[in-house]
XYZ file of C-alpha atoms in Angstrom:
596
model
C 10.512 -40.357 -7.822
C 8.161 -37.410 -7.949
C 4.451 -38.281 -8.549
C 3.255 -37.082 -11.982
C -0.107 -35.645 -12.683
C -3.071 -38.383 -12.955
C -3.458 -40.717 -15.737
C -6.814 -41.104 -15.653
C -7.946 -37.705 -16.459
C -10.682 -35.371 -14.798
C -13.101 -34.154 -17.059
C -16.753 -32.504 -16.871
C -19.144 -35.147 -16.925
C -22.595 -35.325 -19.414
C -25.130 -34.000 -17.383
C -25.475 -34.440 -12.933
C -23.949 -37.548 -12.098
C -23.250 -37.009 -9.150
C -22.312 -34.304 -6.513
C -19.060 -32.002 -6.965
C -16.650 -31.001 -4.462
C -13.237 -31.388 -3.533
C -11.564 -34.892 -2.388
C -10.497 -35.339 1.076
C -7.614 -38.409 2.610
C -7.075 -39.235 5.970
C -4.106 -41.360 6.813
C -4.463 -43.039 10.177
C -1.111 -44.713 10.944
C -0.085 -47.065 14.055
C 2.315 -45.834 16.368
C 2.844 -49.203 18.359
C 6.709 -50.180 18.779
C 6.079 -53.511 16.243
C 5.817 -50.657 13.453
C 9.314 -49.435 14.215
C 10.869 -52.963 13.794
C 13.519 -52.860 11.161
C 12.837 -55.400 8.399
C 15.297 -58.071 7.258
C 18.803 -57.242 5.390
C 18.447 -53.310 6.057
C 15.097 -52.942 5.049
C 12.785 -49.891 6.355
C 10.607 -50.367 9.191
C 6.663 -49.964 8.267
C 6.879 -46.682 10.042
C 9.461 -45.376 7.666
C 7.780 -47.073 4.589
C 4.237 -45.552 5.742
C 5.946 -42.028 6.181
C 7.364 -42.347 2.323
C 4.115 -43.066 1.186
C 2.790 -40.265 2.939
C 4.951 -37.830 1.558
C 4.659 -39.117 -2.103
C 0.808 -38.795 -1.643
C 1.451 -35.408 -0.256
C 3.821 -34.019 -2.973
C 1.363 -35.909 -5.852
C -1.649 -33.693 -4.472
C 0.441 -30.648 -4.758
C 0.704 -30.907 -8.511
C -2.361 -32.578 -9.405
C -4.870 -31.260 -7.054
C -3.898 -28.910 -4.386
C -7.434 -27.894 -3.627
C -7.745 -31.607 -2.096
C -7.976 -32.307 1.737
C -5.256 -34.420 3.427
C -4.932 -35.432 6.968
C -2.239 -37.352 9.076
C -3.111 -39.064 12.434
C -1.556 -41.465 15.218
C -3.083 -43.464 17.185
C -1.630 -46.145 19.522
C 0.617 -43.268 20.741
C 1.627 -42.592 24.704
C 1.058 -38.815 24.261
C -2.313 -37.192 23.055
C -3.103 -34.516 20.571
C -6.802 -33.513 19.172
C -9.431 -31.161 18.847
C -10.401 -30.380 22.758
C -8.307 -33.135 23.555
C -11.093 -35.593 23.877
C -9.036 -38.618 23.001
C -6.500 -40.314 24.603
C -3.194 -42.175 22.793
C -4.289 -40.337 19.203
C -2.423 -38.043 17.947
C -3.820 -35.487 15.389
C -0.180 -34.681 12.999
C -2.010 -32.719 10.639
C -5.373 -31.801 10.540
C -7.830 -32.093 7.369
C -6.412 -28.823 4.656
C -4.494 -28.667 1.853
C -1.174 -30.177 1.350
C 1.821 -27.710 1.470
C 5.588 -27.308 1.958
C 5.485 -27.043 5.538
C 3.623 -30.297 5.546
C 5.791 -32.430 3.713
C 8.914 -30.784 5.919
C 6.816 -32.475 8.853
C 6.377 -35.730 7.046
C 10.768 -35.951 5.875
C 11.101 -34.880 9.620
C 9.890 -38.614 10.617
C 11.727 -40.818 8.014
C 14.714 -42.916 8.597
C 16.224 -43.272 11.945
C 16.033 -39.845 13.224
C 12.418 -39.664 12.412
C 11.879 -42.642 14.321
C 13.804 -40.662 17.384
C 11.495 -37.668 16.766
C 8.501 -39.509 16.492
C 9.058 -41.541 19.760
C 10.470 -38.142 21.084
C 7.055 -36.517 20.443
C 4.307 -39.687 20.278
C 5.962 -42.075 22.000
C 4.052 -45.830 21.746
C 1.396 -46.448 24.264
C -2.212 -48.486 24.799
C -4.179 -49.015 21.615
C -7.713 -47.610 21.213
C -9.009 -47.677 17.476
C -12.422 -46.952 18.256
C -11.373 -43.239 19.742
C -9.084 -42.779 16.583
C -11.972 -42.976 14.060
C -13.722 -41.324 16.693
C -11.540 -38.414 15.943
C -11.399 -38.597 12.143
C -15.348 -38.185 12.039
C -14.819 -34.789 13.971
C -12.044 -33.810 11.558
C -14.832 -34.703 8.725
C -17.635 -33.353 10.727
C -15.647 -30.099 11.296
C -15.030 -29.490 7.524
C -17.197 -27.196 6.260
C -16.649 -27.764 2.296
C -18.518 -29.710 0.365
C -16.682 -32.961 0.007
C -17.057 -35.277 -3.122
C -15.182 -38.501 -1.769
C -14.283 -39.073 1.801
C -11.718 -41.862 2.278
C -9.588 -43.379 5.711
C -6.283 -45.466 5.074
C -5.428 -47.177 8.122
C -1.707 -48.220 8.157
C -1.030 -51.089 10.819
C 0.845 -54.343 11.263
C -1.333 -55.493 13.731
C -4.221 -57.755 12.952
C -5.502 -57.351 16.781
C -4.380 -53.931 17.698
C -6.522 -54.806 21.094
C -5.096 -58.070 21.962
C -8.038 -59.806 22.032
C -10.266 -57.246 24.091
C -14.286 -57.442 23.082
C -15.319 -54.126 24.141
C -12.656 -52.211 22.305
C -13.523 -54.888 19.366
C -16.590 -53.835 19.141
C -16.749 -49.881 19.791
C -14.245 -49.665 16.935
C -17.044 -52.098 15.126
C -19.801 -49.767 16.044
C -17.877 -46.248 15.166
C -16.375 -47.735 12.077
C -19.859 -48.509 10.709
C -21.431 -44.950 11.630
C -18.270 -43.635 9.594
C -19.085 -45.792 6.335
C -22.696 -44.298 7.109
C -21.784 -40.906 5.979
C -19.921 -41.985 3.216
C -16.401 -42.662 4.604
C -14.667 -45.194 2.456
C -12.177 -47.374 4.756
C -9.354 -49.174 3.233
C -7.038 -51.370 5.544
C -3.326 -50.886 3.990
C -1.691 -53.780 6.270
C 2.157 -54.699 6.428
C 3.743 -57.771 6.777
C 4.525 -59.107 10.425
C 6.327 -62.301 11.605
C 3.642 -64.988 11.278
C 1.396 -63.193 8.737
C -1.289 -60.897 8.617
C -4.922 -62.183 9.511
C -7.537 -59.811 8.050
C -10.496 -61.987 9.123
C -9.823 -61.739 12.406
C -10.882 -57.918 13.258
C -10.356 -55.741 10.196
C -12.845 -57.583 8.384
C -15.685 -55.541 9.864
C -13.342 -52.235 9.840
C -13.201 -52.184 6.016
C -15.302 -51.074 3.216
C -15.579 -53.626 1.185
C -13.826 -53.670 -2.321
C -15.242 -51.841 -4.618
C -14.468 -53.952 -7.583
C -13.954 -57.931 -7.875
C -10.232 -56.859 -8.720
C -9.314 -55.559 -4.987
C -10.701 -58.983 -3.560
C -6.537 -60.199 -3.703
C -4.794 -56.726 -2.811
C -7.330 -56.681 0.402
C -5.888 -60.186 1.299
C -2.315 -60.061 0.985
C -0.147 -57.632 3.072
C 2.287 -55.645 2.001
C 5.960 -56.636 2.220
C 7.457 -54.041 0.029
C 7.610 -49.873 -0.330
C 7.216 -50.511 -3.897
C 3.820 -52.743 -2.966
C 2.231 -50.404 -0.647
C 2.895 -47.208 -2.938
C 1.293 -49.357 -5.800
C -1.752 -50.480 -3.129
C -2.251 -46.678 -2.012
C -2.306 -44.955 -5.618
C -4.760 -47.497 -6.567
C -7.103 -46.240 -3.832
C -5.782 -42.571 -3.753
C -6.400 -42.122 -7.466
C -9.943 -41.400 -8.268
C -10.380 -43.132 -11.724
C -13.256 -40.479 -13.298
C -15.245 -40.657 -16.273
C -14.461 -38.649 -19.090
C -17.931 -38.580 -20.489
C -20.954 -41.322 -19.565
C -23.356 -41.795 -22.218
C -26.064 -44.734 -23.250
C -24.527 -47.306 -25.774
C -27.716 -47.727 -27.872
C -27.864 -51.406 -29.238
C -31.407 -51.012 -30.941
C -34.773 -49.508 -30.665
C -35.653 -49.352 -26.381
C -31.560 -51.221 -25.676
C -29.667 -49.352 -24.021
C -26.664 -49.732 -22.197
C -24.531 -47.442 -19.684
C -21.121 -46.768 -20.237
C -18.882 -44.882 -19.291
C -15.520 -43.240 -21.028
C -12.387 -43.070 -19.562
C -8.846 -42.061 -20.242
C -6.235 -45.001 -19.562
C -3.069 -42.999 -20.605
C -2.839 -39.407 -20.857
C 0.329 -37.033 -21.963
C 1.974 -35.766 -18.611
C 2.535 -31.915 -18.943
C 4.141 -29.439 -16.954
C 1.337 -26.707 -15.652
C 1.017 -23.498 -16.850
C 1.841 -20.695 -15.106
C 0.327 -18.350 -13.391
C 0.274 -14.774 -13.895
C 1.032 -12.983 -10.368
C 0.365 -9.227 -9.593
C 4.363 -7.744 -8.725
C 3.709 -6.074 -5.731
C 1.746 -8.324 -3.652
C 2.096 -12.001 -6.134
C -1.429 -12.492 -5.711
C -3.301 -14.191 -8.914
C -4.114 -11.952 -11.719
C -7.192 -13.019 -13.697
C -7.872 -12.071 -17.303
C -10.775 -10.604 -18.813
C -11.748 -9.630 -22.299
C -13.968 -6.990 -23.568
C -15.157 -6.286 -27.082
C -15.003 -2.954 -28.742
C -16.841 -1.631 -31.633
C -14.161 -0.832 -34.415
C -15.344 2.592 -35.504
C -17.135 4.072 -32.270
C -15.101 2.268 -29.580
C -17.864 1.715 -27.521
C -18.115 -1.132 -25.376
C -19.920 -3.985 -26.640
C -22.456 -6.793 -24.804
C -22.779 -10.381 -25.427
C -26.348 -9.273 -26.690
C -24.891 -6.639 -29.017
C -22.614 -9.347 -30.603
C -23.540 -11.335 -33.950
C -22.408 -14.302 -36.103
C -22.658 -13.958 -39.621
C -21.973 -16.598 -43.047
C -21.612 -15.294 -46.414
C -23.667 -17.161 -48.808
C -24.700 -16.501 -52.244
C -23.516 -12.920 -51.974
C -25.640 -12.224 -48.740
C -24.422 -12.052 -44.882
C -26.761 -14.368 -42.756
C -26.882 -12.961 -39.434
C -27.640 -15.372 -36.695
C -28.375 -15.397 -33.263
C -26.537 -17.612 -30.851
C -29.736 -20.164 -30.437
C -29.279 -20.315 -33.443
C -25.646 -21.347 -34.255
C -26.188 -23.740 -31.398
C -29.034 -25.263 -33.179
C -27.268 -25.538 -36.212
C -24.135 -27.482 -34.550
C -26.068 -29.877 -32.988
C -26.937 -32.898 -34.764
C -27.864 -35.187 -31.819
C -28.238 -35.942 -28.123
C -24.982 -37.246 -26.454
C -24.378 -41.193 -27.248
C -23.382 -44.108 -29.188
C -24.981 -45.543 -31.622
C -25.194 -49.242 -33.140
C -24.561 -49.234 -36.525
C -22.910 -52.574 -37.089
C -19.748 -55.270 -36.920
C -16.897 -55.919 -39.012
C -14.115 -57.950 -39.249
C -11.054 -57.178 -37.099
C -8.832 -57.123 -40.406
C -11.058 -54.199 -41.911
C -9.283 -52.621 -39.319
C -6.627 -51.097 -40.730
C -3.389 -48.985 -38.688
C -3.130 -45.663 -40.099
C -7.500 -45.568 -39.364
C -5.477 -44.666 -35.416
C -5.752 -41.010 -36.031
C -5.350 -39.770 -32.284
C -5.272 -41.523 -29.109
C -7.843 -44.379 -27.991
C -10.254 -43.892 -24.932
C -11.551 -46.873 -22.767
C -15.071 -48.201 -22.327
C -16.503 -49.809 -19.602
C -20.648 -50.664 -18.099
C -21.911 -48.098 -15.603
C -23.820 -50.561 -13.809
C -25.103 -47.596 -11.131
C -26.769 -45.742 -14.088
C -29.024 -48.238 -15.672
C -29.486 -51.797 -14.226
C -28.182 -54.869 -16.163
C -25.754 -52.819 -18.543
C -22.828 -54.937 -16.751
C -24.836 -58.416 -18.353
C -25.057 -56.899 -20.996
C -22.117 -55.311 -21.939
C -20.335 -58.385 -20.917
C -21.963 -60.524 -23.478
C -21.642 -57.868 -25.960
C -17.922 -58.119 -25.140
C -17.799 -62.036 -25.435
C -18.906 -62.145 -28.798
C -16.960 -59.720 -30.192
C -14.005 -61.468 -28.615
C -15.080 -65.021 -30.016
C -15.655 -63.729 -33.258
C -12.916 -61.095 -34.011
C -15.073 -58.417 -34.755
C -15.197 -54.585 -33.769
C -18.297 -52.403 -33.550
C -19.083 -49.827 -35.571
C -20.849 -46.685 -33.587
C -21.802 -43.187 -34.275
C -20.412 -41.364 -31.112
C -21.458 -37.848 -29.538
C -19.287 -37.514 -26.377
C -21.200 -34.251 -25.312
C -23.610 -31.699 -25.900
C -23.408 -29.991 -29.590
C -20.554 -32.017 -30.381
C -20.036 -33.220 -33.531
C -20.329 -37.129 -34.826
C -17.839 -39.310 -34.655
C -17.610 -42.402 -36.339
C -15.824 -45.130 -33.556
C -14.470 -48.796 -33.528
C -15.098 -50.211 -30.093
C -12.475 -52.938 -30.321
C -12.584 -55.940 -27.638
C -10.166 -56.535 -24.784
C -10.122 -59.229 -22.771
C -8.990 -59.501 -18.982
C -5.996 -60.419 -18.211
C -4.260 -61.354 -14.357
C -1.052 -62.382 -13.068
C 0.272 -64.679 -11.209
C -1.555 -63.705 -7.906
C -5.098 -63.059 -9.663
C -4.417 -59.262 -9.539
C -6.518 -57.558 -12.685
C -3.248 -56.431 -15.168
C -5.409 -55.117 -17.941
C -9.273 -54.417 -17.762
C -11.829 -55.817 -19.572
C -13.969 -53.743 -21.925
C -13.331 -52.125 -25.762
C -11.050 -49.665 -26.692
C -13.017 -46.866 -28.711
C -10.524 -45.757 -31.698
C -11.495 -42.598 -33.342
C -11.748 -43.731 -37.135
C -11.058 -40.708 -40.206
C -13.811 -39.105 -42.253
C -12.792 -39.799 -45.968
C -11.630 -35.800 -45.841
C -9.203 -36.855 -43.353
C -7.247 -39.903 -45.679
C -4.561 -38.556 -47.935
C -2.551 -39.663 -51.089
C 0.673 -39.775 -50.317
C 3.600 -39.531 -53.044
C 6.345 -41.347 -50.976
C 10.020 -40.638 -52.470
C 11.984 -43.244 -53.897
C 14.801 -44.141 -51.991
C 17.560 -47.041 -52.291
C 16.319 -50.394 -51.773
C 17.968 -52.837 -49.839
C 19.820 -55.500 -50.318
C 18.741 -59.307 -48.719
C 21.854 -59.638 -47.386
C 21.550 -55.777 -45.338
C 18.710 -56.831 -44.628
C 19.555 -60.167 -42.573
C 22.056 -58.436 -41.102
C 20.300 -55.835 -39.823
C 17.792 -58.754 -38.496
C 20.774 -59.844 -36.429
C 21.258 -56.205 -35.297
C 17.751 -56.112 -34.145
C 17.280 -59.622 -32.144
C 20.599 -58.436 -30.104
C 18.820 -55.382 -28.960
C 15.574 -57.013 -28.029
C 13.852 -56.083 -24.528
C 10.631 -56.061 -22.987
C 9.261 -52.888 -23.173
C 6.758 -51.044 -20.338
C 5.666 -47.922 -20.534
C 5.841 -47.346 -17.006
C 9.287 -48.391 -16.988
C 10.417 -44.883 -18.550
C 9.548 -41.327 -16.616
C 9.788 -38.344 -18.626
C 13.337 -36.700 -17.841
C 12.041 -32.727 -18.851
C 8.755 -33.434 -16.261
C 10.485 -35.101 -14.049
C 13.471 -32.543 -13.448
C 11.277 -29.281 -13.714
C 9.107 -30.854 -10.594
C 12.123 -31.768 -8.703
C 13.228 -28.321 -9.320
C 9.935 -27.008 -7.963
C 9.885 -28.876 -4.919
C 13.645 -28.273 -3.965
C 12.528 -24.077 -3.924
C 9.323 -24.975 -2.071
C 11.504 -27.242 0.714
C 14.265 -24.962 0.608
C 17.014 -27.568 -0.480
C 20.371 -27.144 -1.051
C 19.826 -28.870 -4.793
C 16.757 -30.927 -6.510
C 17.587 -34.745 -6.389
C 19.457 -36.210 -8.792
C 17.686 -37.557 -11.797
C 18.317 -40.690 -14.021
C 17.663 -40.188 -17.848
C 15.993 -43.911 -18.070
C 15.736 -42.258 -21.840
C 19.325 -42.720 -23.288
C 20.649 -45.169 -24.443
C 23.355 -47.244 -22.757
C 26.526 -47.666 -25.025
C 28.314 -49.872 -23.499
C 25.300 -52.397 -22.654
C 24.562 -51.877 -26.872
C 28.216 -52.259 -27.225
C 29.017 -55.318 -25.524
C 25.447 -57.431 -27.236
C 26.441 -56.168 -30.662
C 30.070 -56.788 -30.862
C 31.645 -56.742 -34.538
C 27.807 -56.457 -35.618
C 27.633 -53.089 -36.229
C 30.672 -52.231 -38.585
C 29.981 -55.391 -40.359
C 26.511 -53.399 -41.403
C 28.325 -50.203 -41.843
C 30.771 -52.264 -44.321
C 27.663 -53.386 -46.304
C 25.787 -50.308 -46.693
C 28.457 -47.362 -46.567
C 30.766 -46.856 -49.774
C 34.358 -47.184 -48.782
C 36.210 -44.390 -47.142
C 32.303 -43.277 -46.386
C 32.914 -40.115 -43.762
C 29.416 -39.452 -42.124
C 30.603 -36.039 -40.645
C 31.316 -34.329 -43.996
C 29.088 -31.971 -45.733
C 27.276 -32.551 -48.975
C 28.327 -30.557 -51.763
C 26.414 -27.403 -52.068
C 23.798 -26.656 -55.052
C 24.619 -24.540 -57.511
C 22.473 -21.456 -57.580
C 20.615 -19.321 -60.382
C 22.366 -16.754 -62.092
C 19.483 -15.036 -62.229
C 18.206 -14.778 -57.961
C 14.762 -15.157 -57.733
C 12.521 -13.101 -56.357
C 9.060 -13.626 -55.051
C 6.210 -12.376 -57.782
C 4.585 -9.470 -56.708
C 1.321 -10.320 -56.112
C -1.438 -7.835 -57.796
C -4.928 -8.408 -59.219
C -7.101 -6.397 -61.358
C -9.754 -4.149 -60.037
C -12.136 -5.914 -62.017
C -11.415 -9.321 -60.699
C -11.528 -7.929 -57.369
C -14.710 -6.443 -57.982
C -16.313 -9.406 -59.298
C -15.048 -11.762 -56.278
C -16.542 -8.853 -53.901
C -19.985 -8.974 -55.586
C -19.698 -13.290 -55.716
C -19.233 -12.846 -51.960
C -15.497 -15.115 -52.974
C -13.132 -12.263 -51.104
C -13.025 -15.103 -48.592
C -11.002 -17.414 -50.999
C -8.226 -15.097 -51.536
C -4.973 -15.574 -49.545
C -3.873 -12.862 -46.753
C -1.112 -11.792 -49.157
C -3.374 -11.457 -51.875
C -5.901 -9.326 -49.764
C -2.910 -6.966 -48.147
C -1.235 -6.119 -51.547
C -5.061 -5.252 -53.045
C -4.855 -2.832 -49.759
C -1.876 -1.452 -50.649
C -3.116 -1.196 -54.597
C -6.033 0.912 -53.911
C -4.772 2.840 -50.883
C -7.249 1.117 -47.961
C -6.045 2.027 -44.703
C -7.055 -1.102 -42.590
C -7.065 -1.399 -38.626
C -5.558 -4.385 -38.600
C -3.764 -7.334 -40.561
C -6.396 -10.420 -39.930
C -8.005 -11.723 -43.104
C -11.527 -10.497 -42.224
C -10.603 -7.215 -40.855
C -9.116 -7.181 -44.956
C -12.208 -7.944 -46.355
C -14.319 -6.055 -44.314
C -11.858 -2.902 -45.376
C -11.937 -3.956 -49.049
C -15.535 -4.058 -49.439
C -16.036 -0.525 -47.762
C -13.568 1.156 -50.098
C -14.503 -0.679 -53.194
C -18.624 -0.477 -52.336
C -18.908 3.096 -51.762
């Protein structure tokens, strides 16, 4: 399937964390002949797994961020290809740019068994040198002019001693893969199952970065045996998991902790579009200028005023000002207190729930801390109560920061993060009254059997389980125009249901419950009788007011309060000509006609 944009979300940060720029991926991939082994029962070879990974990586950085820098080199290869040719066996595929079309043509050209033709056609497999090959990926880094934010290497290989035991090639790949983690080159080792296992300590121990969290310790370990596996291992490098904000959790007077926000689960959407110029479909950008309404001259930022109305005078402000005015605070959370889990209550979820986690880097100890913060929370079921200001002249917030514990599978890889969940709680403005309608109650007996109805169609759900049909079918259309395909791929709605699987658990079930609810000879596709209307038709009151009234709301500085209809029929009543149809361009027309 097509790679949807990011879940974790990429937001400006709270102040200079730490230095911009675009993100840059190097995949350095064996060609030796054990990588074009066929697994067991049909399965791909690691070749043809690594080049499907590729290409998903490639097509995911076309929709999320095409400004990103991808590369694509061999090395273990019989012929040579590289910047001045300075390397021999490497082979540079594609060198460090954006992702495109043409690129993932390249990448489909070496899948399956005529890509492993091509590629032994055009690479062939020859002696092993991994020193030269990161050799060459620090002159495709070093030839990059752009700033670059995060610099990463995957190596793809099945071989734990790509030299067969030789100490001088040992150690120059030693020795250039430390000057590359010098500059800031982050190297991940994505190994693939061989017969008789992988070995990491014996060479790639010194090759690799090490993990960045305790979490990676097991997915460093274990090789990859799977497509499903290494996709799963290479988005959880590829993706950059960014803060959304990162602010000081004050616990008292001089406490402070670190923390950072971050979006677990964000709504996929399709991108907008882009306006093109017709004759040569370059970008068209928008701009906006303001006009004064009665001279038509050209306004500047300077020139343009915010006003209020209060007690029957316009306050003019500058824009200092207003800014002054919205901001209550400097960005952060507050303590304010605990309280009991239960005081938690469902419908206090008013929109969706952000993730909080130490910042360790920022202030030291805020990991200790946090965690023991965390502990006791957990041990006594209670949330925290904050006062949150996620940026600059925002407003306040008031936040629950409820506890979640760590949880691992079966192999002691991290399944859900520990940390608190902040939920946005309502402002008493925001809680309504609600005057539900009354509707049939039913009967115990409906009831259990609709209880029967239910534990039939029982499943485990995940949300990752389920892709988005409309997303997923609007990219595929996308990419079958940029490849030039006959047709997009075919899609499966993982959305509808299946009648016949719902069939088959409920059986007689589901008339049974029809029987009991339903009046007899019910018929669900007739319509209701329609309602009798007025002999008199109504009609919509004409909506007037008297020129005193309107007088006295203009001098109480109240025109504000009266609805757009109101305000348009008082135009029409007194024969104002207005320039527009916008509630203050009313006003504005009302008080000129009525003042003079």
């Amino acid at each position: 399937s097509i790679s949807m944009p990011q879940q974790y979300c990429s937001l400006s940060l709270v102040g200079d964390y730490k230095t911009t720029g675009r993100d840059s991926l190097v995949f350095l991939v064996d060609a030796s002949k054990e990588m074009f082994i066929k697994g067991e029962d049909g399965e791909p070879s690691n070749f043809d797994m690594t080049m499907q990974v590729v290409r998903s990586v490639y097509t995911s950085k076309i929709i999320n961020s095409h400004r990103d820098l991808v590369a694509l080199v061999f090395y273990g290869t019989e012929q040579s290809k590289n910047p001045r040719n300075s390397f021999k066996h490497v082979y540079v595929y594609h060198d460090l740019d954006e992702p495109g079309a043409k690129r993932v043509q390249d990448v489909d050209a070496l899948r399956g068994g005529k890509g492993a033709q091509l590629a032994a056609k055009t690479m062939g497999s020859g002696e092993t040198s991994l020193g030269d090959a990161l050799w060459c990926c620090a002159n495709l880094y070093s030839d990059i002019k752009l700033r670059l934010s995060q610099k990463r290497l995957m190596i793809f290989t099945c071989r734990d001693e790509p030299h067969g035991g030789d100490s001088v090639k040992d150690r120059q790949a030693r020795t250039k893969a430390s000057d590359l983690k010098e500059t800031g080159v982050t190297i991940d080792l994505m190994h693939l199952m061989k017969p008789g296992g992988f070995n990491v300590a014996s060479f790639f121990r010194d090759i690799v970065s090490p993990p960045e969290d305790e979490s990676e310790l097991g997915l460093q370990l274990e090789p990859c045996v799977k497509l499903e596996d290494l996709q799963k291992r290479v988005r959880a490098k590829e993706q950059r998991k960014r803060a959304m904000a990162r602010l000081n959790l004050c616990l008292g007077e001089g406490i402070n902790v670190a923390v950072g926000i971050y979006a677990t689960a964000v709504t996929a959407r399709k991108q907008a579009p882009v306006r093109l110029y017709r004759e040569t479909n370059e970008p068209v950008r928008s701009k906006t200028r303001t006009f004064h309404t009665q001279t038509g001259s050209l306004l500047l930022p300077s020139e343009i005023k915010k006003a209020q109305v209060y007690s029957k005078k316009q306050i003019v402000m500058e824009k200092d000002e207003v800014d002054a005015i919205k901001k209550f605070d400097d960005p952060g959370m507050f303590l304010i207190g605990f309280k009991p889990m239960e005081k938690l209550k469902r419908h206090h979820h008013i929109r969706p729930a952000v993730f909080l986690y130490p910042e360790e880097d920022e202030v030291k100890g805020s990991a200790c801390l946090f965690s023991a913060l965390l502990t006791k929370c957990s041990e006594r079921n209670v949330f925290a109560l904050c006062r949150c200001i996620a940026r600059r002249n925002y407003p306040p917030r008031f936040v629950a920061l409820v506890p979640q514990k760590e949880e691992v599978d079966e192999g002691k890889v991290q399944i859900t993060p520990p940390g608190f969940n902040v939920i946005y709680l309502p402002f008493a403005d925001d809680i309504r009254t609600l005057d539900p309608p009354q509707c049939p109650v039913a009967s115990q007996i409906q009831v259990d059997k609709m209880k029967e109805i239910v534990s039939k169609l029982r499943f485990k759900y995940r949300s990752d389980a389920f892709e988005n049909p409309v997303i997923q079918q609007h990219y595929r259309n996308l990419e079958a125009l940029a490849l030039d395909m006959m047709a997009p791929e075919d899609m499966e709605d993982l959305i509808m249901p299946k009648v016949d699987q719902i069939d088959g658990r409920l059986g007689p079930l589901v008339e049974e419950f029809k029987d009991l609810v339903y009046p007899f000879n019910y018929n669900p596709d007739s319509k209701p009788a329609a309602k009798q209307r007025d002999d008199v038709t109504r009609k919509k009151p004409k909506v007037e007011m008297p020129e005193e009234e309107l007088r006295a709301h203009m001098q109480n500085g109240t025109l504000g309060k009266l609805t757009v209809a109101v305000l348009k029929e008082a135009c029409k009543q007194f024969g104002v000509r207005t320039t527009g149809t916008k509630k203050q361009e009313l006003i504005d027309a009302l008080t000129e006609r009525l003042g003079s």
